[in-house]
Short mmCIF file of C-alpha atoms in Angstrom, two decimals:
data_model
loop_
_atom_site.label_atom_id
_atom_site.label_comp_id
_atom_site.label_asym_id
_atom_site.label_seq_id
_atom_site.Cartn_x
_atom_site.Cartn_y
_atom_site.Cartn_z
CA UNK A 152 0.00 0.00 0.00
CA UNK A 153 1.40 3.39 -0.76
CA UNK A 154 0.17 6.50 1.26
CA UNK A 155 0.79 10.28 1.25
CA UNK A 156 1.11 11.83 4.64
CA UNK A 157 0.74 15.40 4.74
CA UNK A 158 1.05 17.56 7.55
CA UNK A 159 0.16 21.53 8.34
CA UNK A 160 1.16 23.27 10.97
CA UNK A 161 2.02 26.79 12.10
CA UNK A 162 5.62 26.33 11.14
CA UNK A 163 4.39 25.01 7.04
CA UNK A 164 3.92 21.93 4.96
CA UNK A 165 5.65 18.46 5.98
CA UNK A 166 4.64 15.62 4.02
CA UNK A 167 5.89 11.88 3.67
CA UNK A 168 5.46 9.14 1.20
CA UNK A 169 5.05 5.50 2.76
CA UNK A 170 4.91 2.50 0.82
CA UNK A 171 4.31 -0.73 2.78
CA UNK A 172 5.20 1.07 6.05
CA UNK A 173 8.39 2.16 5.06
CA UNK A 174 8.93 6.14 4.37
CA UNK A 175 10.61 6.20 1.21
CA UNK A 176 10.46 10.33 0.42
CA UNK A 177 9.73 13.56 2.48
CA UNK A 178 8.96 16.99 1.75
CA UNK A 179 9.52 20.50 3.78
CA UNK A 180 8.04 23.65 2.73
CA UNK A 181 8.62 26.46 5.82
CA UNK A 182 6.31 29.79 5.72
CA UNK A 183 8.24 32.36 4.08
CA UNK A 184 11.24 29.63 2.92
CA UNK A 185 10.02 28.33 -0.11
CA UNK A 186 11.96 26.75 -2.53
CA UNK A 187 13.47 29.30 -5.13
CA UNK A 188 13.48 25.81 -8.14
CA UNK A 189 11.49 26.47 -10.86
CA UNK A 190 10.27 30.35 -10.05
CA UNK A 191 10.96 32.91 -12.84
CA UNK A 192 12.54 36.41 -12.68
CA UNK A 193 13.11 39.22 -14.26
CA UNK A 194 17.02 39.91 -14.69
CA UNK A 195 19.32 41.82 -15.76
CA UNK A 196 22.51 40.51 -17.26
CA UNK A 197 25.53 42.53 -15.50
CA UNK A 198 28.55 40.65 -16.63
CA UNK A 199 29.30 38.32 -19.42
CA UNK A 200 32.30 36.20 -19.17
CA UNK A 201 33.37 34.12 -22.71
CA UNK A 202 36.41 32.13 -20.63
CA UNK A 203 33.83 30.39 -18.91
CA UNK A 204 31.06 30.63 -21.64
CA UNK A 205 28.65 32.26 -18.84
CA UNK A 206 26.95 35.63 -17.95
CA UNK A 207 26.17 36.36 -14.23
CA UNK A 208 22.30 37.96 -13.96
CA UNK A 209 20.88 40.42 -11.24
CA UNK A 210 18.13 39.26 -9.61
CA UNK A 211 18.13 41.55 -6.66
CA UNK A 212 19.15 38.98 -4.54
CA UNK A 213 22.49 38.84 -2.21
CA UNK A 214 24.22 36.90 -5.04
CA UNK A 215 24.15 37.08 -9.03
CA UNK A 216 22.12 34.07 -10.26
CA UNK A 217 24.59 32.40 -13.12
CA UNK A 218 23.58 31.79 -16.75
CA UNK A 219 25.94 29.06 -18.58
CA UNK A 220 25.56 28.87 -22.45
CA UNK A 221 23.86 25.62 -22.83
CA UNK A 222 21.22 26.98 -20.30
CA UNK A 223 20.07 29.96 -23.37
CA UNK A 224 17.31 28.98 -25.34
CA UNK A 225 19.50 30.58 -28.05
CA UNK A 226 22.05 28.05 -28.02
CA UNK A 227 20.07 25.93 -29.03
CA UNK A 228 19.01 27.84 -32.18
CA UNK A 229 22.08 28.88 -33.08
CA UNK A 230 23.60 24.90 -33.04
CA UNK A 231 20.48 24.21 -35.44
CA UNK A 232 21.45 26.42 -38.08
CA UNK A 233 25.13 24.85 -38.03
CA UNK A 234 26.52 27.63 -36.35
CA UNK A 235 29.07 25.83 -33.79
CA UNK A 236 31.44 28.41 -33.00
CA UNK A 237 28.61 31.13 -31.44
CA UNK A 238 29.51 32.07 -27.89
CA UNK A 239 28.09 33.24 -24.84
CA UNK A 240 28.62 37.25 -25.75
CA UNK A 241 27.02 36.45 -28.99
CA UNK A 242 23.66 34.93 -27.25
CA UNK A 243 23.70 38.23 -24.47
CA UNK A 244 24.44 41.17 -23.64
CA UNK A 245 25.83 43.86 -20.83
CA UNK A 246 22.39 45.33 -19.95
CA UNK A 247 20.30 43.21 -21.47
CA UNK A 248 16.80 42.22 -19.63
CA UNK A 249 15.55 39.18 -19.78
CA UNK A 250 13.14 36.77 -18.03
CA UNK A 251 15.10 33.96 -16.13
CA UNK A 252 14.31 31.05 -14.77
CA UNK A 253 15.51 29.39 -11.48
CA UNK A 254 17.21 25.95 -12.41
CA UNK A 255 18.68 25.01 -8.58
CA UNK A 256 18.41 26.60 -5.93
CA UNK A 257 21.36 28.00 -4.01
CA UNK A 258 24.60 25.64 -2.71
CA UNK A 259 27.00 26.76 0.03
CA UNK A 260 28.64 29.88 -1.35
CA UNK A 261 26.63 29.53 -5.36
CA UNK A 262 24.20 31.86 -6.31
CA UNK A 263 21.23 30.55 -8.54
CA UNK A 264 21.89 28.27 -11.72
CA UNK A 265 19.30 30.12 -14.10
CA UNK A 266 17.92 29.25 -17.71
CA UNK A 267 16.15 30.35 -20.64
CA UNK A 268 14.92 26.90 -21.89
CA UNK A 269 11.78 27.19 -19.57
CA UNK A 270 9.39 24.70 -18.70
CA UNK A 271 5.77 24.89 -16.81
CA UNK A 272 4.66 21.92 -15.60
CA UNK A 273 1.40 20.58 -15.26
CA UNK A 274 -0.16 17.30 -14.06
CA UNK A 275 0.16 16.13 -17.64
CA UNK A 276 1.95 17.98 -19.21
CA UNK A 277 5.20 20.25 -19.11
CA UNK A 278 4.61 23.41 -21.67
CA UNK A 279 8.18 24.49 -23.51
CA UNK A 280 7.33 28.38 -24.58
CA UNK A 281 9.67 29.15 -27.14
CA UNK A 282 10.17 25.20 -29.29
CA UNK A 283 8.39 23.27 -31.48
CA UNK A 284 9.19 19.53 -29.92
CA UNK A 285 6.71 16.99 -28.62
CA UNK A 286 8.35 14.65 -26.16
CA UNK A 287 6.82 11.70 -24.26
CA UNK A 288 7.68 10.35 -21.29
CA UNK A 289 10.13 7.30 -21.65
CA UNK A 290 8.01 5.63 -19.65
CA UNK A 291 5.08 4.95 -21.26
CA UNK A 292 6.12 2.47 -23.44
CA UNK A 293 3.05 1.10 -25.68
CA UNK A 294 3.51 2.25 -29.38
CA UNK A 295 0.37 2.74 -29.90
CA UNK A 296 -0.22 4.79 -27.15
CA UNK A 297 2.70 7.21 -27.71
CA UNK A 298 1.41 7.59 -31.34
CA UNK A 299 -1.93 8.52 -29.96
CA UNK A 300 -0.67 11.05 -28.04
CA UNK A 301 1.47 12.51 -30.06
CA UNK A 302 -1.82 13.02 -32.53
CA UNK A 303 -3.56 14.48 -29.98
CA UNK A 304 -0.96 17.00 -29.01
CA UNK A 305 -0.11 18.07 -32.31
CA UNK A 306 -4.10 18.95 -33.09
CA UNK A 307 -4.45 21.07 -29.85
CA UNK A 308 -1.15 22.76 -29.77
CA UNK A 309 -0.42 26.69 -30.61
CA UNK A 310 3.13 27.40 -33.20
CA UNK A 311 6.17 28.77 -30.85
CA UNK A 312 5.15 26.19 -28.12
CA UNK A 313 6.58 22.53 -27.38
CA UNK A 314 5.48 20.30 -24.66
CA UNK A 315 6.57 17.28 -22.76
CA UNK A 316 3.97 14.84 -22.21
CA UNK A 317 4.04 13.32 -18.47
CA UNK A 318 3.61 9.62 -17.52
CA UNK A 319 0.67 10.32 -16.05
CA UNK A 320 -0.79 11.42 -19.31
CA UNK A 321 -1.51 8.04 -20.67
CA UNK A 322 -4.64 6.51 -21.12
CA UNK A 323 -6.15 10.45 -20.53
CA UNK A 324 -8.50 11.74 -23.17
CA UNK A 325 -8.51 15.04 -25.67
CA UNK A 326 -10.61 16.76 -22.69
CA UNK A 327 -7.62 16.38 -19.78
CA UNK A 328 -5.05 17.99 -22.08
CA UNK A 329 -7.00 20.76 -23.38
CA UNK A 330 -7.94 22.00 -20.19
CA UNK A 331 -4.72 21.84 -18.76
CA UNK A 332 -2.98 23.48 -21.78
CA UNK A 333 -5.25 26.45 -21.86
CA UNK A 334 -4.46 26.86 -18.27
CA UNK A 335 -0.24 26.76 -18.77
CA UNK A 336 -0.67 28.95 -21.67
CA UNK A 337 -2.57 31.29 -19.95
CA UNK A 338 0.54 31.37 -16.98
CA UNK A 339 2.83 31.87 -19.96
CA UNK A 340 0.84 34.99 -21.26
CA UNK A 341 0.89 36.14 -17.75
CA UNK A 342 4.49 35.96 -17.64
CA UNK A 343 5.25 38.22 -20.32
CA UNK A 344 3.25 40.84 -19.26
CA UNK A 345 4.44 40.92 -15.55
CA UNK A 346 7.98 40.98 -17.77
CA UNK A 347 7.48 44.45 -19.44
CA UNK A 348 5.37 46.03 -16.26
CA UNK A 349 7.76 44.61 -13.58
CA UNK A 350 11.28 45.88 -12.42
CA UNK A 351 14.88 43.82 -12.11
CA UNK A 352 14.29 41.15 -9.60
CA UNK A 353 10.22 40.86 -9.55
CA UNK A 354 9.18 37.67 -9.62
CA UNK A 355 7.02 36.86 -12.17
CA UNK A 356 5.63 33.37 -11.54
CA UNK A 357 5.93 31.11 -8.60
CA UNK A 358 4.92 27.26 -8.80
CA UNK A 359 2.39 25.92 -6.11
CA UNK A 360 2.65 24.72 -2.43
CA UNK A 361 3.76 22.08 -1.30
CA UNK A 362 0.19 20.85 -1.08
CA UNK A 363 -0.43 21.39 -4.84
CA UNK A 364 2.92 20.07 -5.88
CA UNK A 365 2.40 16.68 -4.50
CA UNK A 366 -1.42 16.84 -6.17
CA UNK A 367 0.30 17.02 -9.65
CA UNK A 368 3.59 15.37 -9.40
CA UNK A 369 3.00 13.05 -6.76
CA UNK A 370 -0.90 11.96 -6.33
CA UNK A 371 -2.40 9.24 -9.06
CA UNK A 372 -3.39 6.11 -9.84
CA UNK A 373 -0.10 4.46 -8.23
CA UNK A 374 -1.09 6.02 -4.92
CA UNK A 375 -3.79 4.26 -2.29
CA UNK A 376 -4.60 7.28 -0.02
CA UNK A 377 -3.36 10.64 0.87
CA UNK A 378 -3.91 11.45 4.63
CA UNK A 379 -4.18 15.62 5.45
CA UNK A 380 -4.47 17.13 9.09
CA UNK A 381 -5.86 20.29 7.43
CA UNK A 382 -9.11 20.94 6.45
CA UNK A 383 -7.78 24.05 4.32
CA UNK A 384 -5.34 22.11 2.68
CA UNK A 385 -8.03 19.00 2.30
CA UNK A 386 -10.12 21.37 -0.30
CA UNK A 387 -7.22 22.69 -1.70
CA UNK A 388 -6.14 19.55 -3.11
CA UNK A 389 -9.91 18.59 -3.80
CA UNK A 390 -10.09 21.18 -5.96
CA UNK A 391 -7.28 20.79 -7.86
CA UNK A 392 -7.96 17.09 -8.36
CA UNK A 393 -11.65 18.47 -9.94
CA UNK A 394 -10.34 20.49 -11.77
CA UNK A 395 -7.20 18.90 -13.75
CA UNK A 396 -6.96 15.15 -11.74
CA UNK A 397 -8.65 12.07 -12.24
CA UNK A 398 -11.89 12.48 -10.77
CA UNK A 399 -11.92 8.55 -9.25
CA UNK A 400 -8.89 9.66 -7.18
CA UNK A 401 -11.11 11.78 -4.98
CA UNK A 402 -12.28 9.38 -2.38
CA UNK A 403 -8.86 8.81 -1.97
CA UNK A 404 -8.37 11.72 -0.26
CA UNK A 405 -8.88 11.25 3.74
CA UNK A 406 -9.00 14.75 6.38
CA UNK A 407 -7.86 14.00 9.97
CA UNK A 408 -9.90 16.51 11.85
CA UNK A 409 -8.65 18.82 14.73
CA UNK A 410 -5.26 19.62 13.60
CA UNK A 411 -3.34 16.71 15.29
CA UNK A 412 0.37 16.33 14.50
CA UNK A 413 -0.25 13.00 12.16
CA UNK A 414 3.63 13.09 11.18
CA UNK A 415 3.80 12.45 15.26
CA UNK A 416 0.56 9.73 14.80
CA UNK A 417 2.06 8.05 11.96
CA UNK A 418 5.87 8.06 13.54
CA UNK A 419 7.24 9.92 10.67
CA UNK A 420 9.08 12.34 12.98
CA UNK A 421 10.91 9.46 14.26
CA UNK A 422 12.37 8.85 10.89
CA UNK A 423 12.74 12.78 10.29
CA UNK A 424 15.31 12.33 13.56
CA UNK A 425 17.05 9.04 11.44
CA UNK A 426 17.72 11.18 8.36
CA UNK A 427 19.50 13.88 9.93
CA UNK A 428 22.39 11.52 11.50
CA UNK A 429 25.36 10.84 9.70
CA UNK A 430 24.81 7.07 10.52
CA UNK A 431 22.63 4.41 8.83
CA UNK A 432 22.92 0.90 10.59
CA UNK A 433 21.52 -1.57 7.81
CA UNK A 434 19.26 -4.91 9.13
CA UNK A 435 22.05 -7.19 8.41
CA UNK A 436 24.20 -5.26 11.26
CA UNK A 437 26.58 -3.02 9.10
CA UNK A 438 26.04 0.52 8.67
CA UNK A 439 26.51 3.51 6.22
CA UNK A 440 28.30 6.53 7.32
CA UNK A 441 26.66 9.76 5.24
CA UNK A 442 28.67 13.15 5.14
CA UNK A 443 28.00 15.88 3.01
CA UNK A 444 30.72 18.76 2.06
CA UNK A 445 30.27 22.09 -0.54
CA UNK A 446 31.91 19.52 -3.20
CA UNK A 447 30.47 16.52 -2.29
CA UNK A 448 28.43 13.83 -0.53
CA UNK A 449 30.33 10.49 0.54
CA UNK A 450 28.61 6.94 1.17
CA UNK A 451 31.10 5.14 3.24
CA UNK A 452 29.42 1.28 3.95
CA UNK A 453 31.05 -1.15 6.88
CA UNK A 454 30.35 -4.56 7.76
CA UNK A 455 29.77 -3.55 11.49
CA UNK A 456 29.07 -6.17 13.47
CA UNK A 457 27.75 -8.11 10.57
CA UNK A 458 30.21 -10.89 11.26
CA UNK A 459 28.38 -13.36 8.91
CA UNK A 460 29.72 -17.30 8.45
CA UNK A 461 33.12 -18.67 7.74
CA UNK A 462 32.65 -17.28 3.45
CA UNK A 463 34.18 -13.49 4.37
CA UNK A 464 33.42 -12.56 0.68
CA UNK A 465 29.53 -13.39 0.66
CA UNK A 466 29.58 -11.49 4.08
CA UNK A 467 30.55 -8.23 2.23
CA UNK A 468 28.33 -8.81 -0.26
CA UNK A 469 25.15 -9.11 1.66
CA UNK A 470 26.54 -5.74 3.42
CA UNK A 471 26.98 -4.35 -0.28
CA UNK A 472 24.03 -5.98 -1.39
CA UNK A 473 21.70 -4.43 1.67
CA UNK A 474 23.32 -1.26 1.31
CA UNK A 475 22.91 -0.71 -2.19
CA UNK A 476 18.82 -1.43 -1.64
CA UNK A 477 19.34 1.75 1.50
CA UNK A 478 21.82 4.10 0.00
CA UNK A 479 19.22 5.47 -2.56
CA UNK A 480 16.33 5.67 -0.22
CA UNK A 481 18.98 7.48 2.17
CA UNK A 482 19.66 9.89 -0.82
CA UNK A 483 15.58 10.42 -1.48
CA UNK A 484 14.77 10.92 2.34
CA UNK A 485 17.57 13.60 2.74
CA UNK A 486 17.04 14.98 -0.26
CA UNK A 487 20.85 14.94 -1.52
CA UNK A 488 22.13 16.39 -4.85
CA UNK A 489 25.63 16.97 -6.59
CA UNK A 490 27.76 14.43 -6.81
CA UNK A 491 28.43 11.59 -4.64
CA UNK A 492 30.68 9.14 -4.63
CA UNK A 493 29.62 5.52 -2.55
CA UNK A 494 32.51 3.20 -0.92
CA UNK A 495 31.53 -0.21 -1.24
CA UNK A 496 33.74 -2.65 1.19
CA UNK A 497 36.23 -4.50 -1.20
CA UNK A 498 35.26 -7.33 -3.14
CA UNK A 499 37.07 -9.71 -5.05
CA UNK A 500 34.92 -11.55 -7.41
CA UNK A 501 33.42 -9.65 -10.43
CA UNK A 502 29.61 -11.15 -10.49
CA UNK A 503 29.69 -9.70 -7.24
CA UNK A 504 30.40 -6.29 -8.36
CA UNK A 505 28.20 -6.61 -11.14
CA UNK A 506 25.10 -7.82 -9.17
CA UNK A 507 26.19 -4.89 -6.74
CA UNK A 508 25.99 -2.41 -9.82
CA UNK A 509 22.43 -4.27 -10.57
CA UNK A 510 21.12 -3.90 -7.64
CA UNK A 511 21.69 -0.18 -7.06
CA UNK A 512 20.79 0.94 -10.80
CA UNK A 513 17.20 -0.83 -9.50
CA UNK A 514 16.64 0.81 -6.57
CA UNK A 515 17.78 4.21 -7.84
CA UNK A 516 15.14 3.25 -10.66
CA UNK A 517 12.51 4.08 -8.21
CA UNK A 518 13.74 7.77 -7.37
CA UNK A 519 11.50 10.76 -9.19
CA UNK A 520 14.84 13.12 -9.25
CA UNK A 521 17.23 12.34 -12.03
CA UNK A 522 19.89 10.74 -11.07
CA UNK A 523 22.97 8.52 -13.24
CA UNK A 524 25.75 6.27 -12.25
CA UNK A 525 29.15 7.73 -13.98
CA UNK A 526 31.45 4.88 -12.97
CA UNK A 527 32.68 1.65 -10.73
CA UNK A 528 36.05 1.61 -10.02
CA UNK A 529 38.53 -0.81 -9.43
CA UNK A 530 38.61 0.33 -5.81
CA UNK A 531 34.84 -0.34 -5.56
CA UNK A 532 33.97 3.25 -5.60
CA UNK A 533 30.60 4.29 -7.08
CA UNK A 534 30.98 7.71 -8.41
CA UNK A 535 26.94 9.12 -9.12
CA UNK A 536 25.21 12.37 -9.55
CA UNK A 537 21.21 13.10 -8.87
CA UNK A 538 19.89 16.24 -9.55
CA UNK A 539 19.69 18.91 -6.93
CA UNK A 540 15.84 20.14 -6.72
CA UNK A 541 15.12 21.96 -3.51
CA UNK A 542 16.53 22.25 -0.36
CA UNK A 543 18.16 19.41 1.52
CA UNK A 544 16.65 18.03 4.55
CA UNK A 545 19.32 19.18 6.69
CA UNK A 546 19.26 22.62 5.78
CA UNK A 547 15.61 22.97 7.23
CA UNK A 548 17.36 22.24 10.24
CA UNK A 549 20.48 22.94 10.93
CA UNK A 550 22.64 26.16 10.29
CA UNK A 551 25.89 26.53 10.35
CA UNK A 552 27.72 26.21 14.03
CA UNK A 553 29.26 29.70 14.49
CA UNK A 554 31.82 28.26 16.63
CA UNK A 555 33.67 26.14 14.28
CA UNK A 556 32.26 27.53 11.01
CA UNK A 557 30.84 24.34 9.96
CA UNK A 558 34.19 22.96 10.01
CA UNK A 559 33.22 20.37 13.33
CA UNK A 560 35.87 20.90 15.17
CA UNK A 561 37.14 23.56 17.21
CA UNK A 562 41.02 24.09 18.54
CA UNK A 563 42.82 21.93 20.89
CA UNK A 564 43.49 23.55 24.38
CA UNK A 565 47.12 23.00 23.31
CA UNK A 566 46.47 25.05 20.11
CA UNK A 567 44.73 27.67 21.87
CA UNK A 568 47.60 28.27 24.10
CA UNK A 569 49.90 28.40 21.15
CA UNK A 570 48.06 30.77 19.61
CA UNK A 571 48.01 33.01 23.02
CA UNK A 572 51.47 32.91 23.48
#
């Protein structure tokens, strides 16, 4: 059975996915913190740097948001026509103003990653303003169904406009896509008029909350029951689901009257706890060690006191095995982007590593944020990136220590004296 848990209080949204018991995601959105992914701006472009094929933008916040060159809409025009050599002073200029859209959000000391090549996103589809390409979801895999919706999108949709088709799409009818088209289209005409009225740094459209969010991207057919604490929030998500959602879904939908704390109810805060400690202990009695730096996250796994039988290699590899089924969940829960890099305990024999490499490309099948393995080395290191979207669990939580400076360690009394004399 899989379950949405979602949870309002005075502090914001909190809301968990379970799946047979086990929490396999959860969200955060504080009042007043939302996340800045996916928002648009209007900016400025202040500085334009060929070297690095980049231009940094003003957004009238405390840092520049940064513009690469595959990230303008441009770009891709210009590679079209044949014209390889263009550069990133070709594409913009000092001055210019354009309307920007956030990419990440913020990392340690980077500003925002921003892009031309905008998307909206709806419950079925994702509208591309400025392209002519239909794409459909990889996932739904029937011929004749990605032929039929292909038909269907090309009939109802406007020149200067592409769209990606969700995999929530199939099986929908002519009806669901026209409605929800007419609605992203109208939030792209809305953009570009808040763009001429608006000054340097206005923000011209915002996605949902985090109760909408999980409405479109989250809530469907897959999903048994989505449990809210907040009767606001209950018809906020009824009415979305009447308006673009699957109609059938809406008994689904279950209100927990008087406000109680169902993250508490549900023990979801107890796992909240779990995924803000650096260590994992894994059923089989080894553990994972997590650590996260500006550069990058590390996985380290250990047997622990998994002691197994007399066969030392098939002990590591049900450690491996076990921790390649947790590591992604791990990475879901916290909500961990960038690159990270996963040391496996040694192995010798290479059906081992390759069942290890299996096993983990399965599990990270099951995560909604892109994500890729680059490479297993012979040292059995897994180097992997998944997409940063949003802020990391720990953020909502923890700030840096102005002690040590995030550093997690402060002098030695011997130091200090040192440093005295």
């Amino acid at each position: 059975m899989k379950k949405v848990i979602l949870n309002k209080d005075i502090f914001g949204y909190r809301a968990a996915i379970v799946e047979n018991g086990l929490v396999e995601e959860l969200f955060i959105e504080k009042i007043g913190e939302g996340q800045l992914n996916g928002v648009y701006f209007k900016g400025r472009v202040i500085n334009v740097i060929p070297g690095i094929e980049s231009a940094f933008i003003d957004i009238n916040k405390e840092k520049n948001g940064f513009l690469h060159i595959e990230n303008v809409k441009k770009f891709d025009s210009a590679l079209k026509i044949g014209d390889q050599g263009v550069g990133i002073d070709k594409l913009v200029k000092t001055g210019e103003e354009l309307i920007v859209q956030v990419l990440t959000d913020p990392s340690g000391n980077k500003g925002l990653r921003l892009t031309t090549n905008y998307t909206l996103p709806g419950k079925y589809l994702v509208l591309v303003p400025n392209s002519e390409k239909i794409s459909i979801s990889k996932k739904i895999e029937d011929s004749l169904e990605r032929e039929r919706l292909k038909n269907i999108i090309e009939e109802i949709l406007p020149n200067g406009f592409g769209v990606i088709v969700r995999t929530e799409a199939s099986e929908k009818t002519v009806f669901h896509f026209e409605r929800e088209l007419a609605y992203l289209l109208n939030c792209w005409k809305s953009i570009e008029e808040k763009f001429k009225k608006s000054k340097i740094g206005d923000i011209l459209y915002i996605e949902n909350n985090l109760c909408k969010n999980i409405a479109r991207d989250i809530f469907g057919k897959a999903m048994d029951e989505i449990i809210i604490n907040h009767e606001e929030s209950y018809w906020e998500m009824i009415n979305y689901i009447n308006t673009f959602g699957d109609k059938n879904n809406l008994t689904k939908i279950k209100l927990v009257k008087g406000n109680e704390d169902i993250f508490e109810k549900y023990g979801i805060n107890e796992v909240v706890e779990k995924s803000l400690k650096k260590l994992v202990p894994l059923q089989c009695g080894g553990y994972l060690v997590i650590e996260t730096t500006e550069a990058l996250t590390s996985v380290d796994v250990n047997t622990g006191r998994n002691l197994g039988n007399k066969d030392f290699e098939e002990t590591i590899y049900t450690t491996n095995l076990e921790a390649a089924k947790e590591i992604p969940r791990q990475l879901r829960l916290r909500n961990i982007g960038g690159i990270i890099i996963i040391d496996f305990i040694d192995m010798k024999l290479e059906k081992n590593r390759e069942s290890l490499v299996k096993e983990l490309e399965i599990n990270l099948k099951k995560d909604r944020v892109k994500n890729e393995i680059i490479h297993f080395t012979d040292l059995n290191l897994v180097e992997m990136t998944r997409k940063r979207v949003g802020t990391p669990l720990s953020a909502h939580f923890y700030e840096e220590c102005p002690t040590c400076k995030g550093l997690g360690k402060i002098k030695s009394k011997e130091a200090q004296v040192e440093d005295i004399l």
